[in-house]
Amino acid sequence: MEIIAWGTRGSLPVANSGMLKVGGNTTCFEVRSVCLPQGTHVAIDGGTGFLPFATEALGKGMKNLHLFHTHYHHDHTQGVLIAPPIFMQNLGMHIYGTKDRSFGPKQVYERLMEPPFHPVSFGTISQHIAFHPIELPPTRVILIHPEGGQVIVERERFLHHEELNRPLSFGHGQSFPIAECLVVFMHWTEHPERTITYRFEERPTGKVFVLLTDEEVRAGIPTSLMDFLTGADLLIQDVQYSQEEYEKGGKAGFGHGTPEYAVRLARVACIGRIGFTHHDPLAADGRVEALVTEGMALLQPDEKLELFACRDYDRYDV
């Protein structure tokens, strides 16, 4: 599995000479996997990093796109509205996200593309898009198979089939082993609105990737979240503020993390590698790197934890 960081900035896109190293695109990560059917691409969030992602994917012959939204704030949707895929009727597009206060992904895009806020109305371009509203993310599992495509199943059904080593039905009379799938689990996060964190398990290789963005610092870590993170080979986590900014700068409650929180999660979930993301729009390269230094200073001499700052266009082997 390979992860590409197409956008790592939070809140809004930025561009100036002090941010050339980290970059200024808002959130978008691509997940590449041996489990994806040929021509299928997977992205998490659609910030302005979605445009360069889509440009490269289309150049490689993208035929189908799975877009997983953690939530619908503008810095996680704005790139989709300006990128070609949403307008391409010959492109199969699946969009996943929470259903909250009667707003699922379809209702969100209807609103975002409503005149006079957008030049093209939703109704004229939406025929090729399948929307998947997830009301209770922890109770659902999404699977993608290189031949079977995509299916969403109840978690209990998934666990039952997994325990019995029984293939899962993907419809059309086809069933495939779970061991051949990219398996996607979901868990609530606190922004403080409820958002989704995604866990991608590439079953043929055993590799695990988790994106945990827009997560408020928690005094206590729920067991369910600890279990969700445990075993991740790579965690990319929202670390927007220093501990001092969080405690004394009025940032508590904004729904973002700190180096201290990242290190604490790594310890309880036995994670050895964390990339910091959702960089503050006012943070120049040096300030972003200072958050990594702050996190490293918290480690014990014998503690093995790799911390790094995610940068636009970087690629990470899981």
GROMACS .gro file of C-alpha atoms in nm:
model
  318
    1MET     CA    1   0.000   0.000   0.000
    2GLU     CA    2   0.118   0.351  -0.082
    3ILE     CA    3  -0.020   0.682   0.047
    4ILE     CA    4   0.021   1.007  -0.148
    5ALA     CA    5  -0.027   1.339   0.031
    6TRP     CA    6  -0.188   1.569  -0.226
    7GLY     CA    7  -0.301   1.825   0.034
    8THR     CA    8  -0.189   1.865   0.395
    9ARG     CA    9  -0.300   2.216   0.492
   10GLY     CA   10  -0.599   2.290   0.714
   11SER     CA   11  -0.873   2.554   0.698
   12LEU     CA   12  -0.785   2.718   0.365
   13PRO     CA   13  -0.523   2.694   0.091
   14VAL     CA   14  -0.216   2.914   0.122
   15ALA     CA   15   0.079   3.016  -0.093
   16ASN     CA   16   0.386   3.214   0.004
   17SER     CA   17   0.762   3.179   0.000
   18GLY     CA   18   0.777   3.051   0.359
   19MET     CA   19   0.554   2.752   0.284
   20LEU     CA   20   0.722   2.602  -0.022
   21LYS     CA   21   0.853   2.294   0.162
   22VAL     CA   22   0.526   2.183   0.322
   23GLY     CA   23   0.289   2.321   0.060
   24GLY     CA   24  -0.048   2.489   0.074
   25ASN     CA   25  -0.313   2.250  -0.065
   26THR     CA   26  -0.597   2.160   0.169
   27THR     CA   27  -0.663   1.801   0.269
   28CYS     CA   28  -0.653   1.519   0.017
   29PHE     CA   29  -0.478   1.181   0.049
   30GLU     CA   30  -0.468   0.902  -0.206
   31VAL     CA   31  -0.460   0.532  -0.113
   32ARG     CA   32  -0.298   0.300  -0.365
   33SER     CA   33  -0.342  -0.073  -0.316
   34VAL     CA   34  -0.298  -0.405  -0.493
   35CYS     CA   35  -0.665  -0.467  -0.408
   36LEU     CA   36  -0.801  -0.196  -0.636
   37PRO     CA   37  -0.949  -0.293  -0.972
   38GLN     CA   38  -0.760  -0.163  -1.274
   39GLY     CA   39  -0.852   0.199  -1.338
   40THR     CA   40  -0.994   0.248  -0.986
   41HIS     CA   41  -0.852   0.518  -0.759
   42VAL     CA   42  -0.921   0.600  -0.392
   43ALA     CA   43  -0.899   0.943  -0.230
   44ILE     CA   44  -0.975   1.063   0.121
   45ASP     CA   45  -1.121   1.415   0.130
   46GLY     CA   46  -1.148   1.661  -0.153
   47GLY     CA   47  -0.961   1.976  -0.052
   48THR     CA   48  -0.765   2.169  -0.313
   49GLY     CA   49  -0.517   1.880  -0.323
   50PHE     CA   50  -0.792   1.689  -0.502
   51LEU     CA   51  -0.719   1.878  -0.825
   52PRO     CA   52  -0.358   1.756  -0.870
   53PHE     CA   53  -0.468   1.410  -0.753
   54ALA     CA   54  -0.740   1.398  -1.018
   55THR     CA   55  -0.511   1.535  -1.287
   56GLU     CA   56  -0.257   1.257  -1.233
   57ALA     CA   57  -0.521   0.986  -1.191
   58LEU     CA   58  -0.696   1.083  -1.515
   59GLY     CA   59  -0.362   1.084  -1.692
   60LYS     CA   60  -0.321   0.723  -1.580
   61GLY     CA   61  -0.661   0.626  -1.720
   62MET     CA   62  -0.885   0.650  -1.413
   63LYS     CA   63  -1.224   0.491  -1.482
   64ASN     CA   64  -1.367   0.471  -1.130
   65LEU     CA   65  -1.317   0.689  -0.823
   66HIS     CA   66  -1.396   0.625  -0.456
   67LEU     CA   67  -1.394   0.946  -0.251
   68PHE     CA   68  -1.415   0.908   0.129
   69HIS     CA   69  -1.510   1.224   0.319
   70THR     CA   70  -1.407   1.262   0.683
   71HIS     CA   71  -1.652   1.555   0.699
   72TYR     CA   72  -1.785   1.835   0.483
   73HIS     CA   73  -1.606   2.152   0.592
   74HIS     CA   74  -1.498   2.359   0.292
   75ASP     CA   75  -1.129   2.270   0.324
   76HIS     CA   76  -1.227   1.906   0.269
   77THR     CA   77  -1.464   1.958  -0.026
   78GLN     CA   78  -1.355   2.266  -0.221
   79GLY     CA   79  -1.124   2.085  -0.463
   80VAL     CA   80  -1.392   1.846  -0.586
   81LEU     CA   81  -1.598   2.136  -0.717
   82ILE     CA   82  -1.321   2.256  -0.951
   83ALA     CA   83  -1.172   1.923  -1.062
   84PRO     CA   84  -1.281   1.737  -1.379
   85PRO     CA   85  -1.411   1.408  -1.225
   86ILE     CA   86  -1.736   1.552  -1.090
   87PHE     CA   87  -1.829   1.671  -1.441
   88MET     CA   88  -1.729   1.353  -1.630
   89GLN     CA   89  -2.037   1.145  -1.707
   90ASN     CA   90  -1.826   0.851  -1.827
   91LEU     CA   91  -1.646   0.824  -1.493
   92GLY     CA   92  -1.790   0.604  -1.220
   93MET     CA   93  -1.778   0.799  -0.894
   94HIS     CA   94  -1.862   0.682  -0.542
   95ILE     CA   95  -1.877   0.940  -0.263
   96TYR     CA   96  -1.895   0.827   0.102
   97GLY     CA   97  -1.961   1.033   0.414
   98THR     CA   98  -2.164   1.073   0.728
   99LYS     CA   99  -2.531   1.149   0.737
  100ASP     CA  100  -2.567   1.420   0.999
  101ARG     CA  101  -2.865   1.648   1.064
  102SER     CA  102  -3.034   1.517   0.747
  103PHE     CA  103  -2.723   1.599   0.540
  104GLY     CA  104  -2.552   1.309   0.368
  105PRO     CA  105  -2.297   1.349   0.088
  106LYS     CA  106  -2.565   1.400  -0.178
  107GLN     CA  107  -2.737   1.679   0.014
  108VAL     CA  108  -2.398   1.843   0.081
  109TYR     CA  109  -2.307   1.858  -0.288
  110GLU     CA  110  -2.656   1.976  -0.379
  111ARG     CA  111  -2.607   2.268  -0.141
  112LEU     CA  112  -2.247   2.342  -0.242
  113MET     CA  113  -2.339   2.354  -0.611
  114GLU     CA  114  -2.651   2.561  -0.562
  115PRO     CA  115  -2.667   2.891  -0.755
  116PRO     CA  116  -2.535   3.155  -0.701
  117PHE     CA  117  -2.251   2.977  -0.517
  118HIS     CA  118  -2.143   2.755  -0.808
  119PRO     CA  119  -2.161   2.803  -1.186
  120VAL     CA  120  -2.283   2.450  -1.265
  121SER     CA  121  -2.591   2.308  -1.095
  122PHE     CA  122  -2.575   1.972  -0.923
  123GLY     CA  123  -2.868   1.826  -1.117
  124THR     CA  124  -2.690   1.860  -1.451
  125ILE     CA  125  -2.383   1.655  -1.354
  126SER     CA  126  -2.483   1.409  -1.081
  127GLN     CA  127  -2.606   1.115  -1.290
  128HIS     CA  128  -2.271   0.933  -1.276
  129ILE     CA  129  -2.225   0.967  -0.898
  130ALA     CA  130  -2.329   0.706  -0.640
  131PHE     CA  131  -2.365   0.858  -0.295
  132HIS     CA  132  -2.321   0.645   0.017
  133PRO     CA  133  -2.453   0.811   0.336
  134ILE     CA  134  -2.315   0.639   0.646
  135GLU     CA  135  -2.540   0.702   0.947
  136LEU     CA  136  -2.353   0.480   1.194
  137PRO     CA  137  -1.995   0.445   1.064
  138PRO     CA  138  -1.867   0.202   1.330
  139THR     CA  139  -2.140  -0.047   1.231
  140ARG     CA  140  -2.044  -0.065   0.863
  141VAL     CA  141  -1.746  -0.205   0.670
  142ILE     CA  142  -1.654  -0.113   0.312
  143LEU     CA  143  -1.469  -0.367   0.099
  144ILE     CA  144  -1.302  -0.324  -0.240
  145HIS     CA  145  -1.194  -0.630  -0.440
  146PRO     CA  146  -0.981  -0.628  -0.758
  147GLU     CA  147  -1.247  -0.825  -0.947
  148GLY     CA  148  -1.565  -0.777  -0.744
  149GLY     CA  149  -1.555  -0.400  -0.705
  150GLN     CA  150  -1.714  -0.245  -0.396
  151VAL     CA  151  -1.962  -0.352  -0.130
  152ILE     CA  152  -2.080  -0.212   0.206
  153VAL     CA  153  -2.181  -0.465   0.472
  154GLU     CA  154  -2.287  -0.463   0.834
  155ARG     CA  155  -1.991  -0.507   1.068
  156GLU     CA  156  -2.148  -0.808   1.241
  157ARG     CA  157  -2.195  -0.983   0.908
  158PHE     CA  158  -1.837  -0.905   0.811
  159LEU     CA  159  -1.700  -1.040   1.138
  160HIS     CA  160  -1.911  -1.356   1.106
  161HIS     CA  161  -1.779  -1.426   0.755
  162GLU     CA  162  -1.425  -1.346   0.865
  163GLU     CA  163  -1.445  -1.584   1.161
  164LEU     CA  164  -1.570  -1.866   0.940
  165ASN     CA  165  -1.327  -1.775   0.659
  166ARG     CA  166  -1.628  -1.751   0.431
  167PRO     CA  167  -1.631  -1.540   0.109
  168LEU     CA  168  -1.853  -1.231   0.104
  169SER     CA  169  -2.115  -1.165  -0.161
  170PHE     CA  170  -2.046  -0.865  -0.384
  171GLY     CA  171  -2.374  -0.905  -0.570
  172HIS     CA  172  -2.447  -1.035  -0.920
  173GLY     CA  173  -2.389  -1.387  -0.792
  174GLN     CA  174  -2.024  -1.318  -0.712
  175SER     CA  175  -1.849  -1.386  -0.381
  176PHE     CA  176  -1.485  -1.319  -0.296
  177PRO     CA  177  -1.253  -1.395  -0.001
  178ILE     CA  178  -1.202  -1.116   0.250
  179ALA     CA  179  -0.831  -1.199   0.238
  180GLU     CA  180  -0.818  -1.052  -0.115
  181CYS     CA  181  -0.984  -0.721  -0.024
  182LEU     CA  182  -0.901  -0.369   0.081
  183VAL     CA  183  -1.110  -0.345   0.398
  184VAL     CA  184  -1.220  -0.004   0.525
  185PHE     CA  185  -1.334   0.046   0.885
  186MET     CA  186  -1.471   0.370   1.028
  187HIS     CA  187  -1.483   0.533   1.371
  188TRP     CA  188  -1.624   0.857   1.506
  189THR     CA  189  -1.387   1.143   1.584
  190GLU     CA  190  -1.448   1.468   1.769
  191HIS     CA  191  -1.415   1.794   1.580
  192PRO     CA  192  -1.615   1.861   1.808
  193GLU     CA  193  -1.880   1.773   1.549
  194ARG     CA  194  -1.868   1.406   1.474
  195THR     CA  195  -1.642   1.328   1.182
  196ILE     CA  196  -1.502   0.998   1.051
  197THR     CA  197  -1.158   0.846   1.076
  198TYR     CA  198  -1.083   0.572   0.822
  199ARG     CA  199  -0.874   0.259   0.870
  200PHE     CA  200  -0.757   0.087   0.550
  201GLU     CA  201  -0.646  -0.275   0.582
  202GLU     CA  202  -0.480  -0.428   0.276
  203ARG     CA  203  -0.553  -0.789   0.358
  204PRO     CA  204  -0.317  -0.961   0.106
  205THR     CA  205  -0.015  -0.780   0.257
  206GLY     CA  206  -0.140  -0.717   0.612
  207LYS     CA  207  -0.057  -0.346   0.585
  208VAL     CA  208  -0.273  -0.095   0.776
  209PHE     CA  209  -0.313   0.281   0.724
  210VAL     CA  210  -0.526   0.522   0.932
  211LEU     CA  211  -0.610   0.886   0.861
  212LEU     CA  212  -0.715   1.068   1.179
  213THR     CA  213  -0.779   1.431   1.092
  214ASP     CA  214  -0.983   1.705   1.260
  215GLU     CA  215  -0.967   1.526   1.594
  216GLU     CA  216  -0.989   1.725   1.917
  217VAL     CA  217  -0.744   1.642   2.195
  218ARG     CA  218  -0.914   1.402   2.437
  219ALA     CA  219  -0.831   1.383   2.805
  220GLY     CA  220  -0.921   1.016   2.802
  221ILE     CA  221  -0.892   0.787   2.500
  222PRO     CA  222  -1.195   0.562   2.446
  223THR     CA  223  -1.117   0.192   2.427
  224SER     CA  224  -1.296   0.170   2.094
  225LEU     CA  225  -1.067   0.437   1.943
  226MET     CA  226  -0.759   0.270   2.089
  227ASP     CA  227  -0.864  -0.062   1.936
  228PHE     CA  228  -0.936   0.111   1.604
  229LEU     CA  229  -0.583   0.257   1.587
  230THR     CA  230  -0.394  -0.045   1.719
  231GLY     CA  231  -0.177  -0.219   1.463
  232ALA     CA  232  -0.157   0.070   1.218
  233ASP     CA  233   0.169   0.068   1.022
  234LEU     CA  234   0.116   0.436   0.941
  235LEU     CA  235  -0.104   0.690   1.118
  236ILE     CA  236  -0.147   1.033   0.961
  237GLN     CA  237  -0.290   1.258   1.229
  238ASP     CA  238  -0.409   1.616   1.266
  239VAL     CA  239  -0.142   1.804   1.464
  240GLN     CA  240  -0.224   2.168   1.398
  241TYR     CA  241  -0.117   2.328   1.727
  242SER     CA  242   0.168   2.321   1.972
  243GLN     CA  243   0.086   2.236   2.331
  244GLU     CA  244   0.134   2.600   2.429
  245GLU     CA  245  -0.099   2.722   2.154
  246TYR     CA  246  -0.357   2.469   2.259
  247GLU     CA  247  -0.341   2.544   2.632
  248LYS     CA  248  -0.271   2.918   2.635
  249GLY     CA  249  -0.362   3.039   2.288
  250GLY     CA  250  -0.732   2.971   2.299
  251LYS     CA  251  -0.722   2.676   2.056
  252ALA     CA  252  -0.886   2.419   2.282
  253GLY     CA  253  -1.221   2.318   2.138
  254PHE     CA  254  -1.127   2.403   1.779
  255GLY     CA  255  -1.117   2.032   1.695
  256HIS     CA  256  -0.747   1.981   1.623
  257GLY     CA  257  -0.452   1.800   1.774
  258THR     CA  258  -0.110   1.853   1.933
  259PRO     CA  259   0.222   1.663   1.936
  260GLU     CA  260   0.152   1.553   2.293
  261TYR     CA  261  -0.178   1.397   2.188
  262ALA     CA  262  -0.015   1.221   1.892
  263VAL     CA  263   0.256   1.070   2.114
  264ARG     CA  264  -0.005   0.965   2.369
  265LEU     CA  265  -0.210   0.787   2.102
  266ALA     CA  266   0.103   0.617   1.968
  267ARG     CA  267   0.182   0.478   2.311
  268VAL     CA  268  -0.161   0.335   2.389
  269ALA     CA  269  -0.212   0.195   2.038
  270CYS     CA  270   0.147   0.073   1.985
  271ILE     CA  271   0.200   0.279   1.671
  272GLY     CA  272   0.554   0.333   1.546
  273ARG     CA  273   0.506   0.590   1.269
  274ILE     CA  274   0.299   0.911   1.264
  275GLY     CA  275   0.278   1.183   1.002
  276PHE     CA  276   0.152   1.523   1.117
  277THR     CA  277  -0.106   1.690   0.890
  278HIS     CA  278  -0.377   1.961   0.876
  279HIS     CA  279  -0.112   2.231   0.914
  280ASP     CA  280  -0.228   2.571   1.031
  281PRO     CA  281  -0.274   2.815   0.739
  282LEU     CA  282  -0.049   3.065   0.920
  283ALA     CA  283   0.227   2.812   0.986
  284ALA     CA  284   0.539   2.852   0.776
  285ASP     CA  285   0.769   2.555   0.715
  286GLY     CA  286   0.975   2.618   1.027
  287ARG     CA  287   0.673   2.625   1.253
  288VAL     CA  288   0.544   2.297   1.109
  289GLU     CA  289   0.882   2.130   1.163
  290ALA     CA  290   0.889   2.271   1.518
  291LEU     CA  291   0.581   2.059   1.598
  292VAL     CA  292   0.777   1.748   1.502
  293THR     CA  293   1.066   1.860   1.724
  294GLU     CA  294   0.820   1.917   2.008
  295GLY     CA  295   0.685   1.566   1.969
  296MET     CA  296   1.030   1.408   1.955
  297ALA     CA  297   1.125   1.584   2.280
  298LEU     CA  298   0.847   1.394   2.456
  299LEU     CA  299   0.995   1.054   2.375
  300GLN     CA  300   1.191   0.840   2.616
  301PRO     CA  301   1.551   0.753   2.515
  302ASP     CA  302   1.457   0.396   2.426
  303GLU     CA  303   1.122   0.482   2.269
  304LYS     CA  304   1.097   0.399   1.899
  305LEU     CA  305   0.850   0.633   1.733
  306GLU     CA  306   0.901   0.800   1.397
  307LEU     CA  307   0.740   1.142   1.369
  308PHE     CA  308   0.740   1.354   1.055
  309ALA     CA  309   0.552   1.639   0.892
  310CYS     CA  310   0.343   1.547   0.591
  311ARG     CA  311   0.413   1.760   0.285
  312ASP     CA  312   0.214   1.807  -0.034
  313TYR     CA  313   0.311   1.551  -0.300
  314ASP     CA  314   0.508   1.328  -0.063
  315ARG     CA  315   0.459   0.952  -0.097
  316TYR     CA  316   0.469   0.703   0.188
  317ASP     CA  317   0.511   0.328   0.168
  318VAL     CA  318   0.301   0.160   0.434
   0.00000   0.00000   0.00000
